[in-house]
Backbone as a ProteinNet text record, in pm:
[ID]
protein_1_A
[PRIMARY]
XXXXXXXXXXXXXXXXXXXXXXXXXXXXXXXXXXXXXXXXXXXXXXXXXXXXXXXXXXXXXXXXXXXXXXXX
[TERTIARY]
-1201.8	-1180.7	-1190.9	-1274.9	-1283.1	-1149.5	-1087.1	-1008.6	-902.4	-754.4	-688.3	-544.9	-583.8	-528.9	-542.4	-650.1	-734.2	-635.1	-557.8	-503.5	-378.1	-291.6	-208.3	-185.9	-297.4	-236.3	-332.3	-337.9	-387.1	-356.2	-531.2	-558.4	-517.9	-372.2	-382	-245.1	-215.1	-51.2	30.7	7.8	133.3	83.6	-61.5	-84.1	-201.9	-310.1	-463.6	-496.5	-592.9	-707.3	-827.4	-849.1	-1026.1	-1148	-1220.4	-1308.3	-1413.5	-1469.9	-1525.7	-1606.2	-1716.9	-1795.1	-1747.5	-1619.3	-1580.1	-1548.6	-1552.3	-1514.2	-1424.7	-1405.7	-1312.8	-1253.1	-1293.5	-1305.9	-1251.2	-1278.5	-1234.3	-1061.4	-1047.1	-935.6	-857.2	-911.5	-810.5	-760.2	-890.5	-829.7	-766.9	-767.7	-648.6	-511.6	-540.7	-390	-343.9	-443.2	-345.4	-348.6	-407.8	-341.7	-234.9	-201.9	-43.2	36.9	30.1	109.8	133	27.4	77.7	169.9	193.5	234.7	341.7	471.1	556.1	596.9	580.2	543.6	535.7	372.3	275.7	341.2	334.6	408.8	555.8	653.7	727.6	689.2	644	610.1	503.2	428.2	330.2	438.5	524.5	617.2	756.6	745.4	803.3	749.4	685.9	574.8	532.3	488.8	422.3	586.2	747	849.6	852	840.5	804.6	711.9	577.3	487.4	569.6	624.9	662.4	747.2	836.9	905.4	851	745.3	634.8	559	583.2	497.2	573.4	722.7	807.9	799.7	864.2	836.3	928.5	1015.3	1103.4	1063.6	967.2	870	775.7	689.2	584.4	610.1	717.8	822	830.6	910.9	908.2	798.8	700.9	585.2	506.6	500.1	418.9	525	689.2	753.6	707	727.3	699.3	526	464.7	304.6	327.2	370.1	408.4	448.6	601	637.5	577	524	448	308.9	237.4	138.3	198.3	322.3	389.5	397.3
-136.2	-272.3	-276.1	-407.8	-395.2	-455.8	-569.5	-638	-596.6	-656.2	-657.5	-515.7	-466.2	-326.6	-211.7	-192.9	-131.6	-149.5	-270.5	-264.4	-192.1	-252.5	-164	-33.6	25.1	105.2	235.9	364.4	467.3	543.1	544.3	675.6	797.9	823.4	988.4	982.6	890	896.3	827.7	662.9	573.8	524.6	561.6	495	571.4	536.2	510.4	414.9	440.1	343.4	407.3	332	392.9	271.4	337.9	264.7	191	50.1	11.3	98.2	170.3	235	334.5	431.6	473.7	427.1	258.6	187.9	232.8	165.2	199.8	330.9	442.4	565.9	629.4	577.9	692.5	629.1	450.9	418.8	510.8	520.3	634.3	701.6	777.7	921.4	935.7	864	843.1	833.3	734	715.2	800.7	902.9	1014.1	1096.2	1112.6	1209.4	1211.2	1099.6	1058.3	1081.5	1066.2	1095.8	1217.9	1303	1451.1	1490.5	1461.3	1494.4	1426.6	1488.5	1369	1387.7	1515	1537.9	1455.5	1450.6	1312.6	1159.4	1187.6	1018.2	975.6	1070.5	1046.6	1033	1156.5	1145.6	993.2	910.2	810.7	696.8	725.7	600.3	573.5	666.8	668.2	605.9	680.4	642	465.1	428.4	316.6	241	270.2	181.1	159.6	203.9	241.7	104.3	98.7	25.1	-147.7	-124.4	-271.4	-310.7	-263.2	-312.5	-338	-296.3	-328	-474.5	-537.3	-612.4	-708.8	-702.2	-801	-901.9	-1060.4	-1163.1	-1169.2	-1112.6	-1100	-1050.6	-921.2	-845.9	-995.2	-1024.5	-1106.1	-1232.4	-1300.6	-1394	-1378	-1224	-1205.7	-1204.8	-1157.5	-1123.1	-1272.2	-1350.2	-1488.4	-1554.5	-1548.2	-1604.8	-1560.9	-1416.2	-1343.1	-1374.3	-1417.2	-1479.6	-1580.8	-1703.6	-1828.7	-1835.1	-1784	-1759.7	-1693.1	-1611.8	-1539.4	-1657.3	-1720.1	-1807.2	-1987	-1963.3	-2077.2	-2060.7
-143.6	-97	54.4	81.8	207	286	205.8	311.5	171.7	197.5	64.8	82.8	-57.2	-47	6.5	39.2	191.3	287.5	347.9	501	446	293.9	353.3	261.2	170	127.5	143.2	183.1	249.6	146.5	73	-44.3	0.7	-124.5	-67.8	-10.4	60.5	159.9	95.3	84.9	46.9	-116.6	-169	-277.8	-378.8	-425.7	-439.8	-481.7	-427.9	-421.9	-498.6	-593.5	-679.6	-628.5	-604.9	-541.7	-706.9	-662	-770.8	-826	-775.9	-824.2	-920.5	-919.2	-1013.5	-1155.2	-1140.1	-1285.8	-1361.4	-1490.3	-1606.2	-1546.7	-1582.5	-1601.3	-1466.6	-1341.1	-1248.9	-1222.8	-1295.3	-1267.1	-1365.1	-1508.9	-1575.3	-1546.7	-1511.3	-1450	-1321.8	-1206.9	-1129	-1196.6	-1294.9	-1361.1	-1470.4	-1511.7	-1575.5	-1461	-1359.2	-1262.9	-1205.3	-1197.3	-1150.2	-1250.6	-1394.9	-1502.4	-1535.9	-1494.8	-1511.8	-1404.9	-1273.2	-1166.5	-1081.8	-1128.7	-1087.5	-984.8	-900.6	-785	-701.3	-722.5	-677.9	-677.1	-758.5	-820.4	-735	-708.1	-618	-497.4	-420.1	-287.4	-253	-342.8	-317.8	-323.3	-444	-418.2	-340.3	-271.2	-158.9	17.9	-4.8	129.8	94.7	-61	-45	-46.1	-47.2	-50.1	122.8	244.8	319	389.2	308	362.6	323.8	177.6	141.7	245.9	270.4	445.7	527.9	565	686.8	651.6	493.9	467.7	380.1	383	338.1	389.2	342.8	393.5	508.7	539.2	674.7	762.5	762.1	837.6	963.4	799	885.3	881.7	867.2	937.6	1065.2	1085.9	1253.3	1293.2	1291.5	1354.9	1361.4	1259.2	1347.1	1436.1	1425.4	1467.1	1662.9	1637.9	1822	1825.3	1738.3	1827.1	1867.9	1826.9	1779.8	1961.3	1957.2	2085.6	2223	2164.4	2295.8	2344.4	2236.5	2308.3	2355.3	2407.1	2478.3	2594.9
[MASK]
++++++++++++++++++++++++++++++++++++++++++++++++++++++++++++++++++++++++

């Protein structure tokens, strides 16, 4: 994805991402790779609890609130 889940979620760190071209099939198998590995599966949903704070509605509340203000 170009715009979307792309900004905030970083294949590999906080989430994945399967790119279209993989279709049906590479989304599977992402998603039994995570099912075998709970490892994985923790450390991603951790990092991506992480990003949801960065992108809560209180987050970017403040943030247009300090543009809002700064171009006065």
């Amino acid at each position: 994805c170009d715009t979307g889940p792309s900004e905030m979620i970083e294949s590999g760190t906080n989430g994945v991402l399967v790119p279209e071209s993989a279709g049906i099939d590479g989304l599977a198998e992402s998603l039994a790779a995570l099912m075998r590995d709970d490892n994985e599966r923790a450390r991603l949903g951790a990092a991506a609890a992480r990003v949801r704070e960065t992108y809560n509605v209180r987050s970017i509340a403040r943030q247009w609130t300090d543009l809002c203000q700064s171009s006065v």
